[in-house]
Coordinates of C-alpha atoms in Angstrom, one line a residue:
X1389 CA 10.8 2.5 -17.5
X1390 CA 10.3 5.7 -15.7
X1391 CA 12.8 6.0 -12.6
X1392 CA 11.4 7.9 -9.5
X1393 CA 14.4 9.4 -7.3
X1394 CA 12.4 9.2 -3.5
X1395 CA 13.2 12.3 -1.4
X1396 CA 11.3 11.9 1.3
X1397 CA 7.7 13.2 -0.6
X1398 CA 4.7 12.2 1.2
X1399 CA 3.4 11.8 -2.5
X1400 CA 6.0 9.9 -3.9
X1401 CA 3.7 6.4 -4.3
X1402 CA 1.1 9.2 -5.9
X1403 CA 3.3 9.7 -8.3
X1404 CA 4.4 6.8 -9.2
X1405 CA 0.5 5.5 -9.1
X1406 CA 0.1 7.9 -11.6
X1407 CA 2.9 7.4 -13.8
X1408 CA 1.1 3.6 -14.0
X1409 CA -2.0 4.6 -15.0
X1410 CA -0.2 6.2 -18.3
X1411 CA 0.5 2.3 -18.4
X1412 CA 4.3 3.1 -18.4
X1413 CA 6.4 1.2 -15.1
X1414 CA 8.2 3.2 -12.8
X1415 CA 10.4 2.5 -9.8
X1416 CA 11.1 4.5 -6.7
X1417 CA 14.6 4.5 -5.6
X1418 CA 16.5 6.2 -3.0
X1419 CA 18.4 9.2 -3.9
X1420 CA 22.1 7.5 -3.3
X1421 CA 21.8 5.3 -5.9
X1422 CA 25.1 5.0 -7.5
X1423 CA 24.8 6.6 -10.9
X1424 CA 26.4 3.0 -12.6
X1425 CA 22.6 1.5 -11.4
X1426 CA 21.5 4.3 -12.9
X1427 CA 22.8 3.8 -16.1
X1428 CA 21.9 -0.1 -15.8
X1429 CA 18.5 0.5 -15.2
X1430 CA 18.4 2.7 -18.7
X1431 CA 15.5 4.5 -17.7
X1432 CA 13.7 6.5 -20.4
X1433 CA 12.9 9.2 -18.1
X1434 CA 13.5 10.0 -14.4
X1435 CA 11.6 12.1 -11.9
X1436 CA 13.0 13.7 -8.7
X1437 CA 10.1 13.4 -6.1
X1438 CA 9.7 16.3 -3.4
X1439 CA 10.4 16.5 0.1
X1440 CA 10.4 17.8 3.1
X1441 CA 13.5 19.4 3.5
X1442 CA 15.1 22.7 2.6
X1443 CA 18.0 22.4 0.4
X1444 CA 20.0 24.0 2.6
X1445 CA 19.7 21.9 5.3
X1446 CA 23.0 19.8 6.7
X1447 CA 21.2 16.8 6.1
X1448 CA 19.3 17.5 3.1
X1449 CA 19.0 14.4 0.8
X1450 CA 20.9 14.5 -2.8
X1451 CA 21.3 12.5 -5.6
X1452 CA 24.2 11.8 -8.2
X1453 CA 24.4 15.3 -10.1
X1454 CA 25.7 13.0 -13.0
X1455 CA 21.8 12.4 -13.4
X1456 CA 21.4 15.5 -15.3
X1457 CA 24.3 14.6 -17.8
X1458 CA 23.1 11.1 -18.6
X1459 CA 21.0 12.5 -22.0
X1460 CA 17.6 11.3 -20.4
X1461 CA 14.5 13.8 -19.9
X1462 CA 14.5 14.6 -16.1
X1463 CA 11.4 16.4 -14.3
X1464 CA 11.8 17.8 -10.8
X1465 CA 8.5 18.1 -8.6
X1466 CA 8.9 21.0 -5.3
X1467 CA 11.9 19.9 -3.9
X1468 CA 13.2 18.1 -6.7
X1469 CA 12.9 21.0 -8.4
X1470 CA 15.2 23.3 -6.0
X1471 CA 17.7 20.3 -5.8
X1472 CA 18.1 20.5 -10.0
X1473 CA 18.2 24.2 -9.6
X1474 CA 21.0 24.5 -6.7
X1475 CA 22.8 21.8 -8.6
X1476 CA 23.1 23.5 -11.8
X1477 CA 24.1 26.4 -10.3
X1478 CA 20.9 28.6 -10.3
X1479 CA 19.8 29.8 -6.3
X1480 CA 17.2 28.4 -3.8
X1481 CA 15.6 31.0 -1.6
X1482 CA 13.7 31.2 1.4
X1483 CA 10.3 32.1 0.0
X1484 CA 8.4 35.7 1.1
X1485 CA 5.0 34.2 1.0
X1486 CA 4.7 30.2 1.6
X1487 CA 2.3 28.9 -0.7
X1488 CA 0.1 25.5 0.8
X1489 CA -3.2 24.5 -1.1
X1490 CA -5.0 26.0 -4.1
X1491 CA -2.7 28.2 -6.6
X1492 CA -3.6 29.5 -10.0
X1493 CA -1.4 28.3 -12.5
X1494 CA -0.6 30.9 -15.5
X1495 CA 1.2 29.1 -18.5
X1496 CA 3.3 31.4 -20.4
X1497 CA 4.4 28.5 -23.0
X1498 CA 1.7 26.0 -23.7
X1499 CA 4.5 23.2 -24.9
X1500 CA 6.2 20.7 -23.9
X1501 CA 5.3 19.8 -20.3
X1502 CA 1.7 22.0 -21.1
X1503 CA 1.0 21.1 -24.5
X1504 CA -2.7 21.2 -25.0
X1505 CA -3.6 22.7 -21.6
X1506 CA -5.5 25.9 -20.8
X1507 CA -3.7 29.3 -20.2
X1508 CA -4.9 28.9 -16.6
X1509 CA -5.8 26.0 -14.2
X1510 CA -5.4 24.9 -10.6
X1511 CA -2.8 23.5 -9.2
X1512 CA -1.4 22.3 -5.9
X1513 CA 1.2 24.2 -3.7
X1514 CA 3.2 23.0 -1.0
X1515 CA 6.6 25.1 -0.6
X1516 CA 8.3 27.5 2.1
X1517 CA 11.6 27.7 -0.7
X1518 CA 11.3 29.3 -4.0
X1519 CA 13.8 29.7 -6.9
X1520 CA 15.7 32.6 -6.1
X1521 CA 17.5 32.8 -9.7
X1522 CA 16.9 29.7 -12.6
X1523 CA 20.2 28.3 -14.0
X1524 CA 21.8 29.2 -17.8
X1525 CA 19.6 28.0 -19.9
X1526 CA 16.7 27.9 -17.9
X1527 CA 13.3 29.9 -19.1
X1528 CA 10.2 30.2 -17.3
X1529 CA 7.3 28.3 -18.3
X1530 CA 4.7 29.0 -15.6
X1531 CA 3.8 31.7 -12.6
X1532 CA 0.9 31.7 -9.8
X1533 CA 1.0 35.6 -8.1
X1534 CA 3.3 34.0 -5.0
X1535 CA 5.5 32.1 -6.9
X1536 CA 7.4 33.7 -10.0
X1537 CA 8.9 30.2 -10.7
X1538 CA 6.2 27.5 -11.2
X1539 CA 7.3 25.5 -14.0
X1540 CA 10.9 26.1 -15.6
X1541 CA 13.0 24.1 -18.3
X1542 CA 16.0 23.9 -20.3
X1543 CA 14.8 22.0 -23.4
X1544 CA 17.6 21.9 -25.0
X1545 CA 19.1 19.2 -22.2
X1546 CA 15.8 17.8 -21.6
X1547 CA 15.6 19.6 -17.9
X1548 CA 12.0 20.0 -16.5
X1549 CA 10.7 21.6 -13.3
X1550 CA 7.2 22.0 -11.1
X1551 CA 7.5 23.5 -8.2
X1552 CA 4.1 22.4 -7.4
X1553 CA 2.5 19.0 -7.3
X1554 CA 1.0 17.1 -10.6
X1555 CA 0.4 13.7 -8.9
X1556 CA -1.9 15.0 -6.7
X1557 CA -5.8 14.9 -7.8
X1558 CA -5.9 19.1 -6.5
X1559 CA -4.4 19.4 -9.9
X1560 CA -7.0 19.0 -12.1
X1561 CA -4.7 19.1 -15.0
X1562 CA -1.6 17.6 -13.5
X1563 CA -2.4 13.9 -15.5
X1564 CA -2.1 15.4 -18.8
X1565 CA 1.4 17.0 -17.3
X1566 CA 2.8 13.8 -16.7
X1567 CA 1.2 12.3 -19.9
X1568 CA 3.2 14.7 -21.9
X1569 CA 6.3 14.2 -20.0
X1570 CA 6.2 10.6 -20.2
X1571 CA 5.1 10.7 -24.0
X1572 CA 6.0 13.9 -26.2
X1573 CA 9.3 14.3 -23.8
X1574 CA 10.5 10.8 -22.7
X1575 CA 8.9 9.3 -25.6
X1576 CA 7.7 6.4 -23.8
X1577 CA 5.1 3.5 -25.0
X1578 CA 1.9 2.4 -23.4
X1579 CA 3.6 -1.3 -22.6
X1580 CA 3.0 -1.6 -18.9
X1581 CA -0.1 -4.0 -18.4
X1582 CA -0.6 -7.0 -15.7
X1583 CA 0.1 -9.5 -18.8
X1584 CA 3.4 -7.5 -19.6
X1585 CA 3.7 -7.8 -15.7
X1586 CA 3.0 -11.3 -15.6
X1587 CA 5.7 -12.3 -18.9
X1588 CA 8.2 -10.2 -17.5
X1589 CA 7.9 -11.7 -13.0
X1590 CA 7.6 -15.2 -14.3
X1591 CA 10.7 -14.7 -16.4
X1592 CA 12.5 -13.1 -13.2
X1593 CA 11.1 -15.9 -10.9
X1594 CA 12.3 -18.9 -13.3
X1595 CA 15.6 -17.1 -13.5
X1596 CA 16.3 -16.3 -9.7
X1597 CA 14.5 -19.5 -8.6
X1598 CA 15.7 -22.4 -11.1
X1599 CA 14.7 -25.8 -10.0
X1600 CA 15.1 -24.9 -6.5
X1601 CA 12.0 -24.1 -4.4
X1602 CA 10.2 -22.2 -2.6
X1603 CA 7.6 -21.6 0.4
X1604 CA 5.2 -19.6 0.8
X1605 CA 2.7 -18.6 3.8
X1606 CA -0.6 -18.5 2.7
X1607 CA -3.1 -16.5 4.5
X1608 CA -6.4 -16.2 1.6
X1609 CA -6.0 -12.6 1.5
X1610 CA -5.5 -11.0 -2.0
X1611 CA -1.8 -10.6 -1.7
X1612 CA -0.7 -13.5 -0.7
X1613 CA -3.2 -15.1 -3.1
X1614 CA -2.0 -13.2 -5.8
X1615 CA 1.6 -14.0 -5.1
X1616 CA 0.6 -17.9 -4.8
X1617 CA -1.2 -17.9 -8.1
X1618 CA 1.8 -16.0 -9.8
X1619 CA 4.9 -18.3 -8.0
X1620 CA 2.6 -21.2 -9.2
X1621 CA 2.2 -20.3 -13.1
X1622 CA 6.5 -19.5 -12.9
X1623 CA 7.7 -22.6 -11.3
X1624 CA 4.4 -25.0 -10.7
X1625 CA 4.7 -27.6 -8.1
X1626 CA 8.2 -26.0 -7.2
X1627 CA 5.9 -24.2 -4.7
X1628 CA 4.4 -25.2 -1.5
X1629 CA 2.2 -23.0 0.6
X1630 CA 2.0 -23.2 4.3
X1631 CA -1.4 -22.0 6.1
X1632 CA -1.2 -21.3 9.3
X1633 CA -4.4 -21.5 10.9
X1634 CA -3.8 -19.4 14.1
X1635 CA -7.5 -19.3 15.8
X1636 CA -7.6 -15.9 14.7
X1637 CA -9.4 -15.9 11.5
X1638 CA -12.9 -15.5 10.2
X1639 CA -15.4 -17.7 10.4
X1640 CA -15.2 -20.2 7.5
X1641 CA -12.0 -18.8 6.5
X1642 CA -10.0 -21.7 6.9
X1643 CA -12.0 -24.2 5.2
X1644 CA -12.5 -21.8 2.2
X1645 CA -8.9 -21.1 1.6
X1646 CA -7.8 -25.0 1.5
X1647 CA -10.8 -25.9 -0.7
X1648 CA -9.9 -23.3 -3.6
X1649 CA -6.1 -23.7 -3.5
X1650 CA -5.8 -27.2 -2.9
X1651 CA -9.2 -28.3 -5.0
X1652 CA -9.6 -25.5 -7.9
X1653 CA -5.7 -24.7 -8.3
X1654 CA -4.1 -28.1 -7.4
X1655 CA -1.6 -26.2 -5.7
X1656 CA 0.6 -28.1 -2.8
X1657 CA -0.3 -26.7 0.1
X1658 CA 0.3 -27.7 4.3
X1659 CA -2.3 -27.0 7.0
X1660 CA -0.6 -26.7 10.1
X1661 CA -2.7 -26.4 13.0
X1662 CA -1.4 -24.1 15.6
X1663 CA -4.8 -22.1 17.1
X1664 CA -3.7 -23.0 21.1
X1665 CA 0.3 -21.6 20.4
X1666 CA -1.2 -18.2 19.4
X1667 CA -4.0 -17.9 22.0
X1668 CA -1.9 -19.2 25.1
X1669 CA 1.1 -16.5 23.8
X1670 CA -2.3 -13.7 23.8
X1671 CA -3.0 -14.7 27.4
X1672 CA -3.2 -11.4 29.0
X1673 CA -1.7 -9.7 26.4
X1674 CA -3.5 -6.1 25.7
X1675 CA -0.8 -3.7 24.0
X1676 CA -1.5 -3.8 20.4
X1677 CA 2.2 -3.6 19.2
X1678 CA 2.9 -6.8 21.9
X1679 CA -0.2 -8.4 19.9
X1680 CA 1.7 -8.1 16.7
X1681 CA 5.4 -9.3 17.7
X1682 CA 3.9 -12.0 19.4
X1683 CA 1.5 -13.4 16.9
X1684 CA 4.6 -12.5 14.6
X1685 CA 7.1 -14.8 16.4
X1686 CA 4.9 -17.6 16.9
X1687 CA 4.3 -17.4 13.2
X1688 CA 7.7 -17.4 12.5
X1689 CA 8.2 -20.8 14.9
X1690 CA 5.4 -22.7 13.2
X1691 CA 6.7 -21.3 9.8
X1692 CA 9.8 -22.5 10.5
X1693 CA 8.6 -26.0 11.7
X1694 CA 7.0 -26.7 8.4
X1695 CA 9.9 -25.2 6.7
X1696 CA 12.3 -27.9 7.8
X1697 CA 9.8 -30.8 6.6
X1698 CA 10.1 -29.1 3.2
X1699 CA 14.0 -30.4 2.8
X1700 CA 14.8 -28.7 -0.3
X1701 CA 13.4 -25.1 0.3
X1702 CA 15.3 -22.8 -0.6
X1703 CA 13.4 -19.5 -1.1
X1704 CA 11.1 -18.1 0.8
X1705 CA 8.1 -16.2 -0.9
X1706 CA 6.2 -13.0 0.4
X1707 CA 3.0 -11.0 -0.9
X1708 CA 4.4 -7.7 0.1
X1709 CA 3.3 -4.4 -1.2
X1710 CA 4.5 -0.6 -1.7
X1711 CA 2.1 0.0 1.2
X1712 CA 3.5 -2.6 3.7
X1713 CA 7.0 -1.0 3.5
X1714 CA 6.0 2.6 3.9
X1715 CA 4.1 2.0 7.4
X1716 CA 6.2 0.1 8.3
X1717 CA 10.1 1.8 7.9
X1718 CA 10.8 4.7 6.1
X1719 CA 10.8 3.9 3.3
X1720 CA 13.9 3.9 0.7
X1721 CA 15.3 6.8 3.7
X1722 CA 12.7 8.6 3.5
X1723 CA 10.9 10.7 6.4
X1724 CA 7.8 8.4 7.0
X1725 CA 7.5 7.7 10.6
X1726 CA 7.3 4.2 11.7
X1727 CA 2.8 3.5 12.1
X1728 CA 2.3 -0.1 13.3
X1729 CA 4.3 -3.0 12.1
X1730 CA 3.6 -5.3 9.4
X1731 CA 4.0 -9.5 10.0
X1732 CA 5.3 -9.6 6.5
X1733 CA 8.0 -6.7 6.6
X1734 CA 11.4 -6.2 8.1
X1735 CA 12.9 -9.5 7.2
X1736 CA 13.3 -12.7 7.9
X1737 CA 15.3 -14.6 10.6
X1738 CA 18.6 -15.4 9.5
X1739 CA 18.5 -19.0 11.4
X1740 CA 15.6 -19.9 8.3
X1741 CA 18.5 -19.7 5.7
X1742 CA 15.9 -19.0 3.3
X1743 CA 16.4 -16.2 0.1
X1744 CA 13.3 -13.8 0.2
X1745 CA 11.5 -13.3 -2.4
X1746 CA 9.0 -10.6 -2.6
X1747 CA 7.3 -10.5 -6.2
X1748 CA 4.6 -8.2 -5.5
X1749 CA 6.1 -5.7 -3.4
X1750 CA 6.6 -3.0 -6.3
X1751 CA 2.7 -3.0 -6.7
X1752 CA -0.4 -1.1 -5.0
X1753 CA -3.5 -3.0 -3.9
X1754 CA -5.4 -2.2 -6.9
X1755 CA -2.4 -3.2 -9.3
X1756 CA -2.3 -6.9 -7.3
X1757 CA -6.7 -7.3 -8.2
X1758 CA -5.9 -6.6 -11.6
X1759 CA -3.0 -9.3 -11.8
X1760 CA -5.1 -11.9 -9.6
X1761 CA -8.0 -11.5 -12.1
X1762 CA -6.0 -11.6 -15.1
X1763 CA -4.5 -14.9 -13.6
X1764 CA -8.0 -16.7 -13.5
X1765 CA -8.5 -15.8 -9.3
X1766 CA -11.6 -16.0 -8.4
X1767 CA -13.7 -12.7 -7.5
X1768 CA -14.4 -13.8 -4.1
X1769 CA -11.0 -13.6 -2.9
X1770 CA -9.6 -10.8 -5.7
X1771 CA -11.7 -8.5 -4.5
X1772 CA -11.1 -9.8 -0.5
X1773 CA -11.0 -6.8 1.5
X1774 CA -7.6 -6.1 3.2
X1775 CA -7.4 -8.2 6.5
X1776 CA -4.6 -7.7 9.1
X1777 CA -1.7 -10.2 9.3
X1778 CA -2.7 -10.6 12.6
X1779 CA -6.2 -11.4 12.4
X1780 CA -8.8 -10.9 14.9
X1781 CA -6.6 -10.3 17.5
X1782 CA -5.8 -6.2 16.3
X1783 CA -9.5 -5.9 15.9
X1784 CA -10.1 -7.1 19.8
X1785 CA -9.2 -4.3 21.8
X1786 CA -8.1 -5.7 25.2
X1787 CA -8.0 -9.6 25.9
X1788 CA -8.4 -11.9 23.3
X1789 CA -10.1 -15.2 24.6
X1790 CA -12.3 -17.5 22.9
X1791 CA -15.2 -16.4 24.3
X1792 CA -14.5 -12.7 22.6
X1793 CA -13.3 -14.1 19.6
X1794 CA -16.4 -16.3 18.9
X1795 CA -18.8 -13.0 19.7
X1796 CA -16.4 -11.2 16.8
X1797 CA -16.6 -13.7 14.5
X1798 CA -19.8 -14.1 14.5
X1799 CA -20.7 -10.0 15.0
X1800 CA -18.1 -9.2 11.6
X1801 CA -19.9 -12.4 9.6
X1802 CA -23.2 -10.5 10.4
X1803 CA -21.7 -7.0 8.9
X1804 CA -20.2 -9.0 6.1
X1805 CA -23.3 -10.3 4.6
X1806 CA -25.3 -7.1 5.4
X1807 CA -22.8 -5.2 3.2
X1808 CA -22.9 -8.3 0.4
X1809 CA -26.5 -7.8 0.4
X1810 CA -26.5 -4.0 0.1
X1811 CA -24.1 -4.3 -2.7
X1812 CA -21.1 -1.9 -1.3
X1813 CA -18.6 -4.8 -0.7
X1814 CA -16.4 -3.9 -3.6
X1815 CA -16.9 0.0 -3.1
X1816 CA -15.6 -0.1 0.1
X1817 CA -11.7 -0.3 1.0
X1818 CA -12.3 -2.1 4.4
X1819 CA -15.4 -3.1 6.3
X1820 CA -15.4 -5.1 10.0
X1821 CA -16.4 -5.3 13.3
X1822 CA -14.5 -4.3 16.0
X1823 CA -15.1 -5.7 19.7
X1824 CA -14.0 -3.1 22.6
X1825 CA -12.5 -3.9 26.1
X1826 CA -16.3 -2.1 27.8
X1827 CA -19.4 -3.2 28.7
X1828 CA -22.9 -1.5 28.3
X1829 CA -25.7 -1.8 30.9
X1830 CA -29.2 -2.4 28.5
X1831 CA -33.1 -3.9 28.3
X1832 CA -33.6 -7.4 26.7
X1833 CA -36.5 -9.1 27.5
X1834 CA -37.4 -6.4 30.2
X1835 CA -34.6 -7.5 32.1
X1836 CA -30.9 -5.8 32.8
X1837 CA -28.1 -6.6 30.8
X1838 CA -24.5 -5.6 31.1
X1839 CA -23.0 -6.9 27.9
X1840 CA -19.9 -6.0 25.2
X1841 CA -19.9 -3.8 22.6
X1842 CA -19.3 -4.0 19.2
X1843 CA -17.9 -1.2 16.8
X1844 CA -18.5 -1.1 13.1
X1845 CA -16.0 0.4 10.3
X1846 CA -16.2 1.0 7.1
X1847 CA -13.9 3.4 5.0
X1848 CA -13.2 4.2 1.6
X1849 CA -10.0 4.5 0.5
X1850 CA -7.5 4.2 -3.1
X1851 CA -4.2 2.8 -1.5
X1852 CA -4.8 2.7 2.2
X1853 CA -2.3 5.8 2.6
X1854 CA -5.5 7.9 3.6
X1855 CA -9.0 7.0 4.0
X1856 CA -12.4 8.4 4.7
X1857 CA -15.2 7.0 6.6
X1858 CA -18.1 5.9 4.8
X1859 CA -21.6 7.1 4.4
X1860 CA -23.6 4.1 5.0
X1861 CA -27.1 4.1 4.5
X1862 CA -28.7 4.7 8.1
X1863 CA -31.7 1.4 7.4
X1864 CA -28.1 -0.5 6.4
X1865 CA -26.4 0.3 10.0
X1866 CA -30.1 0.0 11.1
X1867 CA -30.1 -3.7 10.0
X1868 CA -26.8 -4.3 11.1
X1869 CA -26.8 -3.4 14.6
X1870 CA -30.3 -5.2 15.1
X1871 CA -28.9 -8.2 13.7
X1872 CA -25.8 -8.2 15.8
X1873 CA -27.4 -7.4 18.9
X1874 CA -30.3 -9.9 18.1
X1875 CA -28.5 -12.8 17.3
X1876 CA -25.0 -12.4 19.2
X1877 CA -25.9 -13.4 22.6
X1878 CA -23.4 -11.0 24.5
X1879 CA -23.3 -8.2 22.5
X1880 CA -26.2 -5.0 23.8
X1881 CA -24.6 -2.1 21.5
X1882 CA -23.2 -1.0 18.0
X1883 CA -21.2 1.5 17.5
X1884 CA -20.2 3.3 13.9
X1885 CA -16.9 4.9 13.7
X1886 CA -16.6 8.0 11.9
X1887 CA -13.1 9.0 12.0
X1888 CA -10.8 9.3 8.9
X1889 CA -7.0 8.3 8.1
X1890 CA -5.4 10.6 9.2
X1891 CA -5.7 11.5 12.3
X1892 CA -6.8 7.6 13.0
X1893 CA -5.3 4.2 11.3
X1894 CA -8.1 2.2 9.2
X1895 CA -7.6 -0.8 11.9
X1896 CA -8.0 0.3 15.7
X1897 CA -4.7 -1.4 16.5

């Protein structure tokens, strides 16, 4: 296990995505862990993420400086770096020339961290500080012509430094980097796979859980599939899942979801019926946040009504992911600012007197499809796109009424099977309708129409952290909008958004 010490990098998921692909786990943890959890955790290796801050700021973050006496390899990225150097008593200096973007890299010692790479290569800079003065023991292992301390080590305590960034694809040879920290320095083993995943969580579960059990909210999107199928091969009819059917879901969805998990899995699972709670607490309702703490609460209440049927429930089971918690706090103390807030995230009410348990929520979305395949879920729903907690009702800008939701549902079943057909489902991150709070004057049947319109996006994406919008064929949006505006009575435009994360979210609210 490879421990990742979070100060405040906007790559510090990046890294640990990467340290994954080597097929070694990591963990990210906040930079006051007390150096006893430290030692508990026994981590092969550890790696100080970067940050935002100077090192010299009041309120810079620090870690344990006990971490660099505890015999294990320890590699410092940017910020990391300067907070190894300061520590050890070397000097952290306001930089001449800030480097940001493309720097070329010259290795002066092609070993250890850049064994078997090229003399020179690209890499990614982001820095206003720069090592002043290394500490004893410290040589230099790497230059670009702004930065006369790239890469630095002490091998003889195992000490590493970059002050630029590996995880990041801008440098092209920064995989290999981490791959020789990981394996010629940590000495680490290719072990981490979803079955080694799967052992290890269901042994965790059936320890934490015993014979007691637990409830889950079931939606029939991939992560709280995946965290179904999981609970259910730890603890077997120890868990019920509740589905909520809120009147804000896609069409078919409902029926879908019961079928497979109830039919296919023989899983116990509740319908409770609560459409007319959620849309009479929407009445009127147009803030997007509002949307999402109502149709949060309400959730909650008809949670918590099924909850007290199931007498001996003791736990409470989530499908959160890395992603979930970063949007939505900052994460670990980090500097992340607060996006839009998650239904699954921040808790749950302490009148449920339920333990949470959350046995996904140290994986990324492409992590949680390769452990709902490898535990027999079907394609269909592993490779669901992402759907919002709230449902329809953050992709209804404005009112949401039954009227609009029935021209949605029917509008985003349209795109659905147009992007099926066109065979991009699974090479897209996200693809729906959205239906804005305008009307459109146009001609149908030589007569005026003044109707809503509907707006299509489609992104690509590798985590949902950033995305791009997608290139569609123009005869693909050319079928889609004639087929929407053809056979949704109500709807006289489409729309295609081509905006990117950032500036904009992936969902309009």
């Amino acid at each position: 296990m490879i421990l990742i010490i979070d100060f405040g990098s906007q790559y510090n998921q990046l890294i640990a995505r990467r340290v994954r692909e080597h097929h070694v786990y990591c963990r990210i943890e906040p930079p006051d862990l007390p150096i006893e959890s430290i030692r508990a955790l026994a981590p092969e290796g550890i790696i100080l993420s970067g940050g935002p801050a100077s090192i010299y700021e009041p309120r810079a973050p620090k870690a344990d400086p006990a971490i660099f006496s505890l015999g294990v390899p320890v590699l410092g990225i940017c910020y990391g770096l300067q907070f190894m150097v300061h520590v050890l008593g070397g000097e952290v200096v306001r930089a001449k020339k800030r480097e940001y973007g493309f720097a070329e890299l010259s290795i002066r010692r092609p070993e250890g961290m850049f064994e078997g790479i090229a003399g020179k290569t690209c890499c990614w800079m982001s820095h206003g500080d720069t090592i002043g003065r290394l500490p004893d023991g410290f040589r230099v292992t790497a230059t670009t012509p702004s930065t006369k301390v790239a890469a630095a080590e002490d091998a003889g305590r195992r000490l590493y430094g970059l002050q630029f960034h590996p995880e990041v694809v801008h440098t092209p040879e920064g995989k290999k980097m981490l791959g020789n920290f990981l394996f010629g320095i940590c000495g680490c083993r290719k072990a981490w796979t979803m079955k080694s995943f799967i052992r290890d969580s269901v042994q965790e579960i059936r320890q934490e859980v015993g014979g007691r059990r637990v409830i889950l909210g079931l939606s029939g999107g991939v992560d709280s599939s995946v965290a179904a199928l999981l609970l259910h091969e730890a603890i077997g009819r120890k868990l019920t899942c509740v589905f909520v059917d809120n009147g804000l879901l896609r069409e078919g969805e409902a029926e879908h979801v019961l079928s497979m998990f109830k039919k296919h899995f023989r899983m116990d699972v509740r319908f409770a019926r609560a459409r007319r709670a959620f849309l009479d607490a929407l009445k009127g309702v147009k803030d997007p946040e509002r949307k999402r703490k109502i149709i949060g609460r309400i959730f909650i209440r008809v949670f918590e009504a099924e909850a007290r049927k199931i007498k001996d429930a003791e736990f409470l089971a989530q499908g959160t992911l890395y992603p979930d918690l970063i949007e939505s706090r900052s994460a670990f103390g980090g500097p992340s600012a607060v996006i839009k807030s998650h239904h699954n995230v921040g808790g749950l009410p302490k009148r449920m007197k339920l333990r949470l348990i959350e046995p996904l929520k140290h994986l990324f979305k492409d992590e949680v499809r390769l452990l709902g395949r490898e535990l027999g879920l079907p394609d269909d729903l592993t490779w669901r796109q992402p759907f919002p907690g709230p449902g329809l009702a953050v992709r209804i800008v404005g009112d949401v009424t039954d009227r609009r939701l029935a021209l949605l549902r029917r509008a985003d079943a349209i795109l659905q099977e147009e992007i099926q057909a066109a065979g991009l489902y699974r090479k897209l991150w996200q693809s729906f309708a959205v239906l804005l709070p305008i009307k459109s004057v146009g001609i149908m049947g030589d007569q005026r129409t003044y109707e809503h319109i509907i707006a299509v996006r489609a992104v690509t994406s590798d985590d949902a952290m950033t995305a791009d919008w997608a290139h569609l064929p123009p005869e693909l949006l050319g079928r889609i909008s004639n087929r929407i505006i053809n056979e949704v009575r109500g709807i006289n435009r489409v729309v295609y958004d081509v905006s990117s994360k950032p500036p904009s979210t992936i969902e309009w609210e």
